[in-house]
C-alpha positions as semicolon CSV with decimal commas, in nm:
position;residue;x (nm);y (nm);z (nm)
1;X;0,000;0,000;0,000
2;X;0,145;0,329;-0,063
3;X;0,238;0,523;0,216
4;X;0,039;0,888;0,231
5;X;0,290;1,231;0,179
6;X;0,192;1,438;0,487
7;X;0,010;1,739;0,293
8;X;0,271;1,966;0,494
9;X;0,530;1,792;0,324
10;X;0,387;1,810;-0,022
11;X;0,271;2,170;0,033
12;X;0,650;2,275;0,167
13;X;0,795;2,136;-0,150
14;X;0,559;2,306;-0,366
15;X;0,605;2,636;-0,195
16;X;0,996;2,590;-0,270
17;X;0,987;2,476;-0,595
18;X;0,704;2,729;-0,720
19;X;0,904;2,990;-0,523
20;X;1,226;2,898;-0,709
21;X;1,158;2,853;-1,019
22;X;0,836;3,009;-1,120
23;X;0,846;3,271;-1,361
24;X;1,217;3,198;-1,405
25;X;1,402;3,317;-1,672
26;X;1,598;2,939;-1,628
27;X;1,261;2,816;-1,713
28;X;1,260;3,019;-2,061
29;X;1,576;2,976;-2,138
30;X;1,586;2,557;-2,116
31;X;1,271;2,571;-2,321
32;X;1,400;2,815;-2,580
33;X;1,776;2,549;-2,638
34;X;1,521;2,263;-2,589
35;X;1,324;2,414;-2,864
36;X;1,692;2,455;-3,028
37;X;1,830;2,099;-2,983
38;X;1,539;1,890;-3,114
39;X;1,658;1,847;-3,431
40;X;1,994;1,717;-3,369
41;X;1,845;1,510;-3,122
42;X;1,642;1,333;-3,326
43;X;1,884;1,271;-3,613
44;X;2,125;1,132;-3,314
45;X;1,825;0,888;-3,238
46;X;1,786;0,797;-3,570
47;X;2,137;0,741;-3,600
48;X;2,152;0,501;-3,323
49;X;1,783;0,344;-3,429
50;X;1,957;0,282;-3,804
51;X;2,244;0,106;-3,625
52;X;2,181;-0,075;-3,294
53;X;2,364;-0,314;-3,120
54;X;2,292;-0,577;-2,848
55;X;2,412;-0,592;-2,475
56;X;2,721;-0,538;-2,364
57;X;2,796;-0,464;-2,718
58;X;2,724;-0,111;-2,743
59;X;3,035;-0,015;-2,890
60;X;2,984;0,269;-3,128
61;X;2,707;0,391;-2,946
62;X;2,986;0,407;-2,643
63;X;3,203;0,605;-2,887
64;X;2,887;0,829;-3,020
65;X;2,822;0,963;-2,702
66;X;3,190;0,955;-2,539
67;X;3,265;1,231;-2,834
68;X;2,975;1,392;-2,776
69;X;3,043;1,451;-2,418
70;X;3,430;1,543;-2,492
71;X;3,304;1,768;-2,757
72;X;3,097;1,907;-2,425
73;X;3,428;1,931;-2,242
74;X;3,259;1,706;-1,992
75;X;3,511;1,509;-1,808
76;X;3,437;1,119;-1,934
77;X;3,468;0,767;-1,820
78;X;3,457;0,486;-2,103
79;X;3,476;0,129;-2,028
80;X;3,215;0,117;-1,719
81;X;3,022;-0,243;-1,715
82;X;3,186;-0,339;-2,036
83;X;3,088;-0,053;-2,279
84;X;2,915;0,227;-2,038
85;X;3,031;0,602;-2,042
86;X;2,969;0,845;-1,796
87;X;3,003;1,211;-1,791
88;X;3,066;1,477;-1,541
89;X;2,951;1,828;-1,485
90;X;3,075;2,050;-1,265
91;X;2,916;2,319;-1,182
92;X;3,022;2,642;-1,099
93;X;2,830;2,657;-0,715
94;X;2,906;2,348;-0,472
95;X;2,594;2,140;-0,437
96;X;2,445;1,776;-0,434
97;X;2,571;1,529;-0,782
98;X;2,273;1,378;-0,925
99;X;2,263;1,103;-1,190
100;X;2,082;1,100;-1,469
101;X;2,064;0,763;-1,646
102;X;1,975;0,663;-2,039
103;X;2,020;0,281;-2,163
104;X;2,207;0,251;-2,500
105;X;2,130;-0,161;-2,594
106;X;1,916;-0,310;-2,865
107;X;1,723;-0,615;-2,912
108;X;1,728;-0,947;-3,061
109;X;1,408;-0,852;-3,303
110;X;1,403;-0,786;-3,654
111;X;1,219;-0,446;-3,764
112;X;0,912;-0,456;-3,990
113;X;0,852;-0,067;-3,931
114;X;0,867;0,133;-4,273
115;X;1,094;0,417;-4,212
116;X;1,397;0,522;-4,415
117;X;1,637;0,451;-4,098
118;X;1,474;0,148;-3,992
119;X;1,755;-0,118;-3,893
120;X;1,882;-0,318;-4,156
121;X;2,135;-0,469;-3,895
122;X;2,259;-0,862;-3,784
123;X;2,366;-0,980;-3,510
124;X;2,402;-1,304;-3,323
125;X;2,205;-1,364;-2,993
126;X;2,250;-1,750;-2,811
127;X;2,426;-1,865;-3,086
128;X;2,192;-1,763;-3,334
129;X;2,189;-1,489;-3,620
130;X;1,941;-1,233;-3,546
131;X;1,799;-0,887;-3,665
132;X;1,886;-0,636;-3,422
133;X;1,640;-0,336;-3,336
134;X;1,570;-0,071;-3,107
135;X;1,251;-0,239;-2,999
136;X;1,232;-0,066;-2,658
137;X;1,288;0,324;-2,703
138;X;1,676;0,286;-2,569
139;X;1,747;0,488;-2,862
140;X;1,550;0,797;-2,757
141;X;1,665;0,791;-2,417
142;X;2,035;0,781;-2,496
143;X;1,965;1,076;-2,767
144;X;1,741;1,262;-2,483
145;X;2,060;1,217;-2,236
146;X;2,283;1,404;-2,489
147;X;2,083;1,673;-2,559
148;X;2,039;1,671;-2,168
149;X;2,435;1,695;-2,133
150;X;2,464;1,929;-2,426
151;X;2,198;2,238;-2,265
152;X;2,293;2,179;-1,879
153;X;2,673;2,205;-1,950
154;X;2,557;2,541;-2,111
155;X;2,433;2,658;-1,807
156;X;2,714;2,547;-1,572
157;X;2,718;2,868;-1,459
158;X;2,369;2,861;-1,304
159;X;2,453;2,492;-1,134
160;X;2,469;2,451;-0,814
161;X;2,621;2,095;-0,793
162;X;2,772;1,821;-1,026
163;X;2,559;1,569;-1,278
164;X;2,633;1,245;-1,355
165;X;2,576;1,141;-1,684
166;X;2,493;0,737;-1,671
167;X;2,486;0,587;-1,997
168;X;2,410;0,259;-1,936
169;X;2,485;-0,111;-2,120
170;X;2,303;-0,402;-2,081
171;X;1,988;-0,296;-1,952
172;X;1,807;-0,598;-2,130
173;X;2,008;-0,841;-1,974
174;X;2,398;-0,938;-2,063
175;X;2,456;-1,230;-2,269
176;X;2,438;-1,584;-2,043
177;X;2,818;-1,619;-1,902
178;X;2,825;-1,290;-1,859
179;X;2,750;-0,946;-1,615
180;X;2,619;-0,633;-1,735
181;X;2,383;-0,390;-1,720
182;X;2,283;-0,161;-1,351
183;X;2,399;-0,439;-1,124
184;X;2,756;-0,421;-1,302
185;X;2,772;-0,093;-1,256
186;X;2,677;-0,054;-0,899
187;X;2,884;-0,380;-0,808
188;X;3,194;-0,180;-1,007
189;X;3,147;0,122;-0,770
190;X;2,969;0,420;-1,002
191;X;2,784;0,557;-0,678
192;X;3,042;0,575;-0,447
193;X;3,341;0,673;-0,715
194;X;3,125;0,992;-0,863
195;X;2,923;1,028;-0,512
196;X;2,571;0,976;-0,685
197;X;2,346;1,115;-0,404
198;X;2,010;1,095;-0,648
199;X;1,900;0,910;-0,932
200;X;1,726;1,013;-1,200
201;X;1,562;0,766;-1,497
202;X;1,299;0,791;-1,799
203;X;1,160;0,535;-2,019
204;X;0,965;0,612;-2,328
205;X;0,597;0,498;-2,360
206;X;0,454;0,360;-2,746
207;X;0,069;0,357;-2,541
208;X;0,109;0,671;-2,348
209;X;0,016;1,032;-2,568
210;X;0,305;1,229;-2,667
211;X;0,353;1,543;-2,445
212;X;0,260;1,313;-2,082
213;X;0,444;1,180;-1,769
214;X;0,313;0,858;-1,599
215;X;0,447;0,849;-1,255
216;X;0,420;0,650;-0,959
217;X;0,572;0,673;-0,570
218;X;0,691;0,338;-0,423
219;X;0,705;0,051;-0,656
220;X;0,646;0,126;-1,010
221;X;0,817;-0,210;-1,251
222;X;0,832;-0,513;-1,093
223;X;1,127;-0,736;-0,979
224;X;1,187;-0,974;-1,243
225;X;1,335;-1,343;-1,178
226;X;1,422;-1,638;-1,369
227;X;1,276;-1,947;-1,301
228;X;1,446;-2,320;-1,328
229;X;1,262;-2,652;-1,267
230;X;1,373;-2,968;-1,360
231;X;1,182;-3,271;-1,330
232;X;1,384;-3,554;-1,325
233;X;1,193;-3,898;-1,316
234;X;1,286;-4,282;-1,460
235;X;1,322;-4,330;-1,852
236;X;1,112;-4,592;-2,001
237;X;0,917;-4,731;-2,287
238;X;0,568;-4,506;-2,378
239;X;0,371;-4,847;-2,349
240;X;0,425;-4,901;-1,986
241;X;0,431;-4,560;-1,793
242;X;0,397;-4,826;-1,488
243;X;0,784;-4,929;-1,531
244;X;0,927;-4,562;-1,490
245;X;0,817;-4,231;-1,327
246;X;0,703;-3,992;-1,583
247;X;0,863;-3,644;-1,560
248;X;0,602;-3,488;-1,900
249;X;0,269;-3,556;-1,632
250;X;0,479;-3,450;-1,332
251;X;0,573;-3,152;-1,499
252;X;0,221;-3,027;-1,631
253;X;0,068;-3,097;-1,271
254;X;0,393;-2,854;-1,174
255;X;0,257;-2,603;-1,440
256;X;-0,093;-2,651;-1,332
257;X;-0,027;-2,634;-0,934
258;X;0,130;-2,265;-1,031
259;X;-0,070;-2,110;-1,108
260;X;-0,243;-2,122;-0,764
261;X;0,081;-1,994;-0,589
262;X;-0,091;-1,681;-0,719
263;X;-0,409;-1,720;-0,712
264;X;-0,506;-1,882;-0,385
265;X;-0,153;-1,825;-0,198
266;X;-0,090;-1,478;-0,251
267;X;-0,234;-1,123;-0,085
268;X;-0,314;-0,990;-0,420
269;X;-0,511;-0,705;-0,222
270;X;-0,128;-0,593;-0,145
271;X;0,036;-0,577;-0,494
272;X;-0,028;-0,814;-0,848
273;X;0,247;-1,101;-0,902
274;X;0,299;-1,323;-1,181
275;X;0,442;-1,680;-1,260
276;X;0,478;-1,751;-1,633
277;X;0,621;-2,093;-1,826
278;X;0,719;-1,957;-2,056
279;X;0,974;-2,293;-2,232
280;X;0,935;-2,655;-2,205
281;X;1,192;-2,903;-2,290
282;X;1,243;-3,245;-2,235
283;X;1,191;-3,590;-2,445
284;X;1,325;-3,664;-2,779
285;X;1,052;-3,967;-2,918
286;X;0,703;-4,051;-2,940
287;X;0,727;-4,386;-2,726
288;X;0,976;-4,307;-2,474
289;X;0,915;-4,148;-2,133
290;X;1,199;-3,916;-2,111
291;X;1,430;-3,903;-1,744
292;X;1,368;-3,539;-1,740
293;X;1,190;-3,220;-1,823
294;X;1,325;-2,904;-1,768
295;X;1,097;-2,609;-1,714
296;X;1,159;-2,205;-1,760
297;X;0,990;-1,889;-1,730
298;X;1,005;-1,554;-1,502
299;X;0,831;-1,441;-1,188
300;X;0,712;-1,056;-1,158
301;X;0,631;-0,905;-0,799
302;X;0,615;-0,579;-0,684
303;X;0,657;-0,571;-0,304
304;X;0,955;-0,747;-0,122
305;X;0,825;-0,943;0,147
306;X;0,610;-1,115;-0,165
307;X;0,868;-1,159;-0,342
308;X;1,060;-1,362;-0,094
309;X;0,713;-1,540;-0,030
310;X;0,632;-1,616;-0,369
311;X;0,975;-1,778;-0,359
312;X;0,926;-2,010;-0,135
313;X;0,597;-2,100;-0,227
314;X;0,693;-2,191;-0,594
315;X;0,967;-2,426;-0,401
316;X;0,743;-2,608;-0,197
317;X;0,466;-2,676;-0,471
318;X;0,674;-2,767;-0,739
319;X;0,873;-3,039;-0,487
320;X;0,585;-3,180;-0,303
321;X;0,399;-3,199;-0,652
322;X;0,657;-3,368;-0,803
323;X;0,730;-3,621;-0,455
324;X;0,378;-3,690;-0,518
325;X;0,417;-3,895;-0,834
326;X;0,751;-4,067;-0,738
327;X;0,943;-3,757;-0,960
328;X;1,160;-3,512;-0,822
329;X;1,192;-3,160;-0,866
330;X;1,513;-2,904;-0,840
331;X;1,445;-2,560;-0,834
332;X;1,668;-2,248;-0,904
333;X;1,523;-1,887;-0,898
334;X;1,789;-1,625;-0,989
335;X;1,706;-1,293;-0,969
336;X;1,742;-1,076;-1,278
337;X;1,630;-0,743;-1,199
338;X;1,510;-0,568;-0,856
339;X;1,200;-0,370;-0,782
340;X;1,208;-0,028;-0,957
341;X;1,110;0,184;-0,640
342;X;1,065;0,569;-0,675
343;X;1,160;0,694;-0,318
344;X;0,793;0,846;-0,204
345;X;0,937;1,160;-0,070
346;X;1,172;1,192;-0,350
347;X;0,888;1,211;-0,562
348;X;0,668;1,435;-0,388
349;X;0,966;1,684;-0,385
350;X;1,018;1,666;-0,756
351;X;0,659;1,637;-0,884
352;X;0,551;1,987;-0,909
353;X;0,891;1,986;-1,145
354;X;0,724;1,710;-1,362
355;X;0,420;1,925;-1,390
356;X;0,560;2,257;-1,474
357;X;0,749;2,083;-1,763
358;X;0,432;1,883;-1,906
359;X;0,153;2,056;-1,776
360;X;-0,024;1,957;-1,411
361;X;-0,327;1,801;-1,686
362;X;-0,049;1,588;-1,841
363;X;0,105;1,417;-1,544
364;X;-0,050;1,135;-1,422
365;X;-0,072;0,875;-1,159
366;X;-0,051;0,525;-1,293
367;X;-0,069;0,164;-1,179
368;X;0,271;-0,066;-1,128
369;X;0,322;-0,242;-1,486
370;X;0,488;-0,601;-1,450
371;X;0,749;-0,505;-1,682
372;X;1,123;-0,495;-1,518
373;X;1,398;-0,243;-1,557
374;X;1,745;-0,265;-1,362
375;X;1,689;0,089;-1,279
376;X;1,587;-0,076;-0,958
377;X;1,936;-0,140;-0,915
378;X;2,026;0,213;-0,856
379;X;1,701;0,254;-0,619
380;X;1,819;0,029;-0,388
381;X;2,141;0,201;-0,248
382;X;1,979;0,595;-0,316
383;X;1,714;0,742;-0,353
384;X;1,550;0,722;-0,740
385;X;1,301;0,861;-0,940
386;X;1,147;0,669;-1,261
387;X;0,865;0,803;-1,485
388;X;0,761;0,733;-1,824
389;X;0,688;0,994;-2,092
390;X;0,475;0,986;-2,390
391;X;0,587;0,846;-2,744
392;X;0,219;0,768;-2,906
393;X;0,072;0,989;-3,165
394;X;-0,171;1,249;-3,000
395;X;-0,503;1,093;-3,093
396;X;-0,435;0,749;-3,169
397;X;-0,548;0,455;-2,969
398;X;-0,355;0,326;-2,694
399;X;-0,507;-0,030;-2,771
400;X;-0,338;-0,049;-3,073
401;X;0,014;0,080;-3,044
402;X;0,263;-0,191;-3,083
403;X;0,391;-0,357;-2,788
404;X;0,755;-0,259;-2,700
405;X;1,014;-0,561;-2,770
406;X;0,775;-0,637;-3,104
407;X;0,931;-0,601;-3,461
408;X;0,610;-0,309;-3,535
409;X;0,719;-0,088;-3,252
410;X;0,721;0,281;-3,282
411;X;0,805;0,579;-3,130
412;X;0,651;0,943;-3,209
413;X;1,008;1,204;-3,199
414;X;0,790;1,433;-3,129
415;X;0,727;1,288;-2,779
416;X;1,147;1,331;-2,706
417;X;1,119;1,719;-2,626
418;X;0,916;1,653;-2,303
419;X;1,141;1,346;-2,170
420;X;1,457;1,698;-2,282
421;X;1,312;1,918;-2,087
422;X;1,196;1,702;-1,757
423;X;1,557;1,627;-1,725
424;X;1,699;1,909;-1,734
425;X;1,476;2,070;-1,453
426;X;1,467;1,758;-1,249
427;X;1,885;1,824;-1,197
428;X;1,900;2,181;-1,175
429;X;1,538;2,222;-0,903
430;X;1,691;1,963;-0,721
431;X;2,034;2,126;-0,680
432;X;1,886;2,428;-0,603
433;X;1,672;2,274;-0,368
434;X;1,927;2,078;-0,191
435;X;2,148;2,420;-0,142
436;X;1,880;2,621;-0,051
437;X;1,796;2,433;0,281
């Protein structure tokens, strides 16, 4: 349940944020270079879009935005987590050092979307050629972050502070054998080596209207994990099942019994949770009862406690249920990605900032989505912000946008300016906030 912001706590940081910044010529100014920027922004994102590249294989797009930030005369790490870059800004007051994060990898999808940079590119994903796309939006948000760098180092001057530009690999996962992404960064030491006090993230939205900010305080993805069972029973011949224990039934009672670890075992009053199959392999012919079946798919929760719950629920079904039938079950949960939490008073500080930029119509309280981003990562060691900003044409029908991570997904550029613009006052109101108390 999410916890209520004491109204004298939302109505100080509206006082000091409206008092700050309203009617500032800041204000004008960040709109007038966003205004400015948008072009080259977008023909960096198409660049990128036209030539993506998978995890912890982000090379050019490393060197794209390493020479943009030089170029900048940001000071800049290469090499982070495999391929991440990271710029600094110094500004000209002492202050707080805020991060502000974009993700730079591609997926293993093939793009059907008619546009004259659509990707054309190959790579080779588990062995296996693949087309490569920017199927998420990780193109926009690594353009957004460079125009981001390009306007605040501009007004250094007027910075109270330092900001962290994050430009992040891996974010989709690293290749199996290896690390990447948030965790690799946090485990190499990027908070405490710049002194990251604050996080800040964006992801782009194909369903939400171009021009809008979805927020939410407390959990807003879920924690993703990957789920292992294998069944492992006694090979025999398909015309006497008696002779052997078969792992196929054992498994699909597994399967079946689930689906009421959610369902009948879980306080879904509290948050939603999910358990999906989603791969089945074992056997190799018609008449034999194979020894084993192994058993994959990913668990989504959005609270903790559940988490660790839902955990040990799966364990105990999938054993006894299996014990049951004479099989046997081994089960391995490894945990890919962490809540995404947005720090509740973190974002009650920083809202009214989200609704000068879009509008106080255009900002908007959503549900938790089941989705996962390592974001969370970052949230668990300071405080974070997430939010999502529009990318769908104004008018067209959320129920129809393509999915993201599908070969028909699209982005509208025009939806970029807003995602610009919130980042640029998120840093600089909450530097000035910071040194102001």
């Amino acid at each position: 349940m999410i916890r209520p912001i004491p109204l004298l706590t939302l109505l100080f940081f509206w006082v000091c944020t409206t008092s700050l910044w309203a009617q500032s010529p800041v204000d004008k100014k960040i709109a007038q270079m966003a205004d400015a920027i948008e072009g080259r922004m977008i023909e960096w994102r198409r660049d990128i879009h036209q030539n993506p590249e998978l995890s912890n294989r982000e090379f050019k797009t490393a060197e794209k935005v390493a020479a943009h930030l030089r170029s900048l005369g940001l000071e800049v790490h290469t090499g982070i987590a495999h391929t991440g870059v990271v710029g600094v800004l110094k500004g000209a007051k002492p202050g707080p050092t805020v991060g502000l994060r974009a993700d730079m990898d591609a997926l293993p999808v093939k793009e059907r979307v008619d546009l004259p940079f659509a990707s054309k590119a190959i790579g080779e994903y588990n062995g296996q050629e693949v087309g490569v796309m920017h199927a998420c939006g990780h193109d926009t948000h690594v353009a957004i972050l460079m125009a981001a760098a390009d306007i605040l180092s501009q007004l250094k001057n007027e910075l109270s502070g330092t900001i962290v530009f994050v430009f992040q690999p891996a974010e989709e996962g690293p290749p199996p054998g290896e690390k990447g992404g948030a965790a690799l960064m946090v485990e190499e030491g990027l908070i405490e080596r710049f002194g990251l006090e604050v996080m800040f993230g964006l992801h782009i939205n194909s369903a939400t209207e171009v021009g809008t900010i979805r927020y939410k305080p407390e959990g807003i993805m879920a924690a993703a994990d990957i789920l292992q069972i294998k069944v492992k029973g006694k090979q025999t011949h398909g015309s006497t099942p008696w002779t052997g224990v078969d792992p196929v039934v054992a498994a699909a009672q597994i399967i079946q019994g689930l689906q009421t670890v959610v369902s009948r075992q879980t306080e879904l009053t509290r948050e939603a949770a999910v358990i999906t199959i989603g791969a089945i392999h074992g056997g190799v012919r018609n008449n034999i009862i194979p020894e084993e079946v192994m058993l994959t798919g990913t668990i989504r929760t959005l609270n903790a406690s559940m988490r660790d719950k839902l955990h040990a629920d799966i364990h105990r079904t999938a054993t006894k249920i299996a014990e049951s039938s004479g099989a046997e079950a081994e089960v391995e949960i490894i945990k890919a990605a962490p809540l995404t939490y947005n720090q509740p008073e973190l974002t009650a500080q920083m809202l009214p900032t989200l609704q000068r930029v879009a509008g106080a119509d255009k900002v908007l309280l959503m549900n938790a989505v089941t989705g996962a981003e390592d974001f969370g990562c970052y949230g668990e060691k300071i405080p974070a912000l997430f939010f999502f900003i529009g990318g769908m044409t104004l008018g067209n029908d959320p129920a129809k946008a393509p999915p993201h991570h599908t070969p028909d997904f699209y982005i509208d550029e025009a939806g970029m300016k807003t995602g610009l613009r919130a980042l640029c006052h998120l840093a600089l109101d909450y530097t000035q906030q910071k040194r102001k108390k």
